[in-house]
């Protein structure tokens, strides 16, 4: 009896179509943001946090009081961004917000952290785009070079350690580490 050969469909990127995705702004506004982002945010020669906050608000972001934005930050779409009071965004942070990203009050995104709201469906030959919002509640700390994946909520005062990857929600006051991140202990503040 001859062996049965099982074949699987292959990826076909020529059939990729994300026409369903609407970034929430006209093409001209997106182009103006691209230029502004390149000149004032990604550019490491612009240290002025106040100017960056004003530009984010001008492009539709909701930004609270006392927000600090360091040089070399990349933000995809400011109109899909909400930042609470006294939050900090470190050098080389990438907020790839194809969907809404919400940072609560007193959040800290350390150097090189990435908030990633989009991904692709590897199960489909057309590699379809998938997007889902990210929420960082009050007091969350995302460590240097850590990544928060689409659809994740980091509950109040959770910590994602350096280089870790959050693929699922983080419990309040939990400290998470690894790839994928797992809870390693409780965060105790003022002890």
CSV table of C-alpha atoms in Angstrom, one decimal:
chain,number,residue,atom,x,y,z
A,1,UNK,CA,0.0,0.0,0.0
A,2,UNK,CA,1.5,3.4,-1.0
A,3,UNK,CA,2.2,5.9,1.6
A,4,UNK,CA,-0.2,8.8,1.8
A,5,UNK,CA,1.5,12.2,1.5
A,6,UNK,CA,0.0,14.9,3.6
A,7,UNK,CA,0.3,18.4,2.2
A,8,UNK,CA,-0.3,21.7,3.9
A,9,UNK,CA,-1.2,25.0,2.4
A,10,UNK,CA,1.7,27.4,2.1
A,11,UNK,CA,1.9,31.0,3.0
A,12,UNK,CA,0.8,33.2,0.1
A,13,UNK,CA,1.7,36.8,0.9
A,14,UNK,CA,0.6,37.9,-2.6
A,15,UNK,CA,-2.9,37.4,-1.3
A,16,UNK,CA,-2.4,39.5,1.8
A,17,UNK,CA,-5.1,42.1,2.2
A,18,UNK,CA,-5.7,44.3,5.3
A,19,UNK,CA,-8.1,46.6,3.6
A,20,UNK,CA,-10.4,46.1,6.5
A,21,UNK,CA,-8.0,47.9,8.8
A,22,UNK,CA,-8.7,51.6,9.3
A,23,UNK,CA,-6.0,53.5,11.4
A,24,UNK,CA,-8.5,56.2,12.4
A,25,UNK,CA,-7.0,59.1,10.5
A,26,UNK,CA,-6.9,60.5,7.0
A,27,UNK,CA,-3.8,59.7,4.9
A,28,UNK,CA,-2.7,63.3,5.0
A,29,UNK,CA,-2.8,63.3,8.9
A,30,UNK,CA,-0.9,60.0,8.9
A,31,UNK,CA,1.8,61.5,6.6
A,32,UNK,CA,2.1,64.6,8.8
A,33,UNK,CA,2.5,62.4,11.9
A,34,UNK,CA,5.1,60.3,10.1
A,35,UNK,CA,7.2,63.4,9.5
A,36,UNK,CA,6.6,64.8,13.0
A,37,UNK,CA,7.4,61.4,14.6
A,38,UNK,CA,10.7,61.2,12.6
A,39,UNK,CA,11.8,64.8,13.5
A,40,UNK,CA,10.7,65.2,17.1
A,41,UNK,CA,10.2,61.7,18.6
A,42,UNK,CA,12.5,59.2,16.9
A,43,UNK,CA,15.3,61.8,16.5
A,44,UNK,CA,17.6,61.5,19.5
A,45,UNK,CA,18.6,65.2,19.2
A,46,UNK,CA,15.2,66.4,20.6
A,47,UNK,CA,15.2,66.1,24.4
A,48,UNK,CA,12.2,68.4,25.0
A,49,UNK,CA,9.5,66.3,26.7
A,50,UNK,CA,7.1,69.3,26.8
A,51,UNK,CA,7.2,69.8,23.1
A,52,UNK,CA,6.5,66.1,22.5
A,53,UNK,CA,3.6,66.1,24.9
A,54,UNK,CA,2.2,69.2,23.0
A,55,UNK,CA,2.6,67.5,19.6
A,56,UNK,CA,0.9,64.3,20.8
A,57,UNK,CA,-2.1,66.3,22.0
A,58,UNK,CA,-2.1,68.2,18.7
A,59,UNK,CA,-2.4,64.9,16.9
A,60,UNK,CA,-5.2,63.6,19.1
A,61,UNK,CA,-3.5,61.8,22.0
A,62,UNK,CA,-4.9,62.1,25.5
A,63,UNK,CA,-1.9,63.0,27.7
A,64,UNK,CA,-2.1,63.8,31.4
A,65,UNK,CA,0.0,66.1,33.6
A,66,UNK,CA,3.7,65.6,34.3
A,67,UNK,CA,4.3,63.1,31.5
A,68,UNK,CA,8.0,62.5,30.6
A,69,UNK,CA,8.9,61.4,27.1
A,70,UNK,CA,12.6,60.8,26.5
A,71,UNK,CA,14.5,60.9,23.1
A,72,UNK,CA,14.2,58.2,20.4
A,73,UNK,CA,10.6,57.2,21.1
A,74,UNK,CA,8.6,55.8,18.2
A,75,UNK,CA,4.8,56.1,18.3
A,76,UNK,CA,2.7,54.6,15.5
A,77,UNK,CA,-0.6,56.6,15.9
A,78,UNK,CA,-1.0,59.2,18.6
A,79,UNK,CA,-4.8,59.4,18.1
A,80,UNK,CA,-4.9,55.8,19.5
A,81,UNK,CA,-2.9,56.7,22.6
A,82,UNK,CA,-3.9,57.6,26.1
A,83,UNK,CA,-1.3,58.4,28.8
A,84,UNK,CA,-2.2,59.2,32.4
A,85,UNK,CA,-0.6,61.6,34.8
A,86,UNK,CA,3.1,61.4,35.7
A,87,UNK,CA,3.9,58.5,33.4
A,88,UNK,CA,7.4,58.1,32.0
A,89,UNK,CA,8.4,56.8,28.5
A,90,UNK,CA,12.1,55.9,28.3
A,91,UNK,CA,14.6,56.1,25.4
A,92,UNK,CA,13.9,53.9,22.4
A,93,UNK,CA,10.4,52.8,23.5
A,94,UNK,CA,8.3,51.7,20.6
A,95,UNK,CA,4.5,52.0,20.9
A,96,UNK,CA,3.3,50.2,17.9
A,97,UNK,CA,-0.4,51.0,18.4
A,98,UNK,CA,-2.4,49.8,15.5
A,99,UNK,CA,-5.2,49.5,18.2
A,100,UNK,CA,-5.7,51.7,21.3
A,101,UNK,CA,-2.9,51.8,24.0
A,102,UNK,CA,-3.8,53.1,27.4
A,103,UNK,CA,-1.2,53.9,30.0
A,104,UNK,CA,-2.6,54.7,33.5
A,105,UNK,CA,-1.2,57.2,35.9
A,106,UNK,CA,2.4,56.7,37.2
A,107,UNK,CA,3.3,54.0,34.6
A,108,UNK,CA,6.9,53.5,33.5
A,109,UNK,CA,8.1,52.2,30.2
A,110,UNK,CA,11.9,51.6,30.5
A,111,UNK,CA,14.4,51.8,27.7
A,112,UNK,CA,13.7,49.8,24.6
A,113,UNK,CA,10.3,48.5,25.8
A,114,UNK,CA,7.8,47.6,23.1
A,115,UNK,CA,4.0,47.7,23.2
A,116,UNK,CA,2.8,45.7,20.2
A,117,UNK,CA,-0.9,45.8,19.3
A,118,UNK,CA,-0.6,44.0,16.0
A,119,UNK,CA,0.4,40.5,14.8
A,120,UNK,CA,-0.3,38.2,12.0
A,121,UNK,CA,-2.4,35.0,11.8
A,122,UNK,CA,0.2,32.3,11.0
A,123,UNK,CA,-2.6,29.7,10.6
A,124,UNK,CA,-3.9,31.4,7.4
A,125,UNK,CA,-2.1,31.3,4.1
A,126,UNK,CA,-2.8,35.0,3.7
A,127,UNK,CA,-1.0,35.9,7.0
A,128,UNK,CA,-4.0,38.1,8.0
A,129,UNK,CA,-3.4,41.1,10.3
A,130,UNK,CA,-4.8,40.9,13.8
A,131,UNK,CA,-5.0,43.8,16.2
A,132,UNK,CA,-6.0,44.1,19.8
A,133,UNK,CA,-5.6,46.9,22.4
A,134,UNK,CA,-3.2,47.1,25.3
A,135,UNK,CA,-4.0,48.5,28.8
A,136,UNK,CA,-1.4,49.3,31.4
A,137,UNK,CA,-3.2,50.2,34.7
A,138,UNK,CA,-1.9,52.6,37.3
A,139,UNK,CA,1.7,52.1,38.5
A,140,UNK,CA,2.7,49.4,36.0
A,141,UNK,CA,6.4,49.2,35.2
A,142,UNK,CA,7.5,47.6,31.9
A,143,UNK,CA,11.3,46.8,32.1
A,144,UNK,CA,13.9,47.6,29.6
A,145,UNK,CA,13.6,45.7,26.3
A,146,UNK,CA,10.4,44.0,27.5
A,147,UNK,CA,7.5,43.4,25.2
A,148,UNK,CA,3.8,43.6,25.8
A,149,UNK,CA,1.8,41.6,23.2
A,150,UNK,CA,-1.6,42.4,21.6
A,151,UNK,CA,-4.7,42.2,23.9
A,152,UNK,CA,-2.7,42.2,27.2
A,153,UNK,CA,-3.8,44.1,30.3
A,154,UNK,CA,-1.2,44.7,32.9
A,155,UNK,CA,-3.2,45.3,36.1
A,156,UNK,CA,-2.4,47.8,38.8
A,157,UNK,CA,1.3,48.0,39.8
A,158,UNK,CA,2.3,44.9,37.9
A,159,UNK,CA,6.0,44.6,36.8
A,160,UNK,CA,7.3,43.0,33.6
A,161,UNK,CA,11.0,42.4,34.1
A,162,UNK,CA,13.8,43.3,31.7
A,163,UNK,CA,13.7,41.5,28.4
A,164,UNK,CA,10.5,39.6,29.3
A,165,UNK,CA,7.4,39.0,27.0
A,166,UNK,CA,3.9,39.4,28.3
A,167,UNK,CA,1.6,37.2,26.2
A,168,UNK,CA,-1.3,37.1,28.8
A,169,UNK,CA,-2.7,39.5,31.3
A,170,UNK,CA,-0.5,40.3,34.4
A,171,UNK,CA,-2.1,40.3,37.8
A,172,UNK,CA,-2.1,43.4,40.0
A,173,UNK,CA,1.1,43.7,42.0
A,174,UNK,CA,2.6,40.7,40.3
A,175,UNK,CA,6.3,40.6,39.2
A,176,UNK,CA,6.6,38.7,35.9
A,177,UNK,CA,9.7,37.4,34.2
A,178,UNK,CA,10.7,35.3,31.2
A,179,UNK,CA,9.4,34.5,27.7
A,180,UNK,CA,6.5,33.9,28.0
A,181,UNK,CA,6.4,35.9,31.2
A,182,UNK,CA,5.4,34.0,34.4
A,183,UNK,CA,4.7,35.4,37.8
A,184,UNK,CA,7.8,35.0,40.1
A,185,UNK,CA,6.7,37.0,43.1
A,186,UNK,CA,4.6,39.8,44.6
A,187,UNK,CA,5.5,43.5,44.3
A,188,UNK,CA,5.6,45.1,47.7
A,189,UNK,CA,5.8,48.9,47.7
A,190,UNK,CA,7.0,50.9,50.7
A,191,UNK,CA,8.2,47.9,52.7
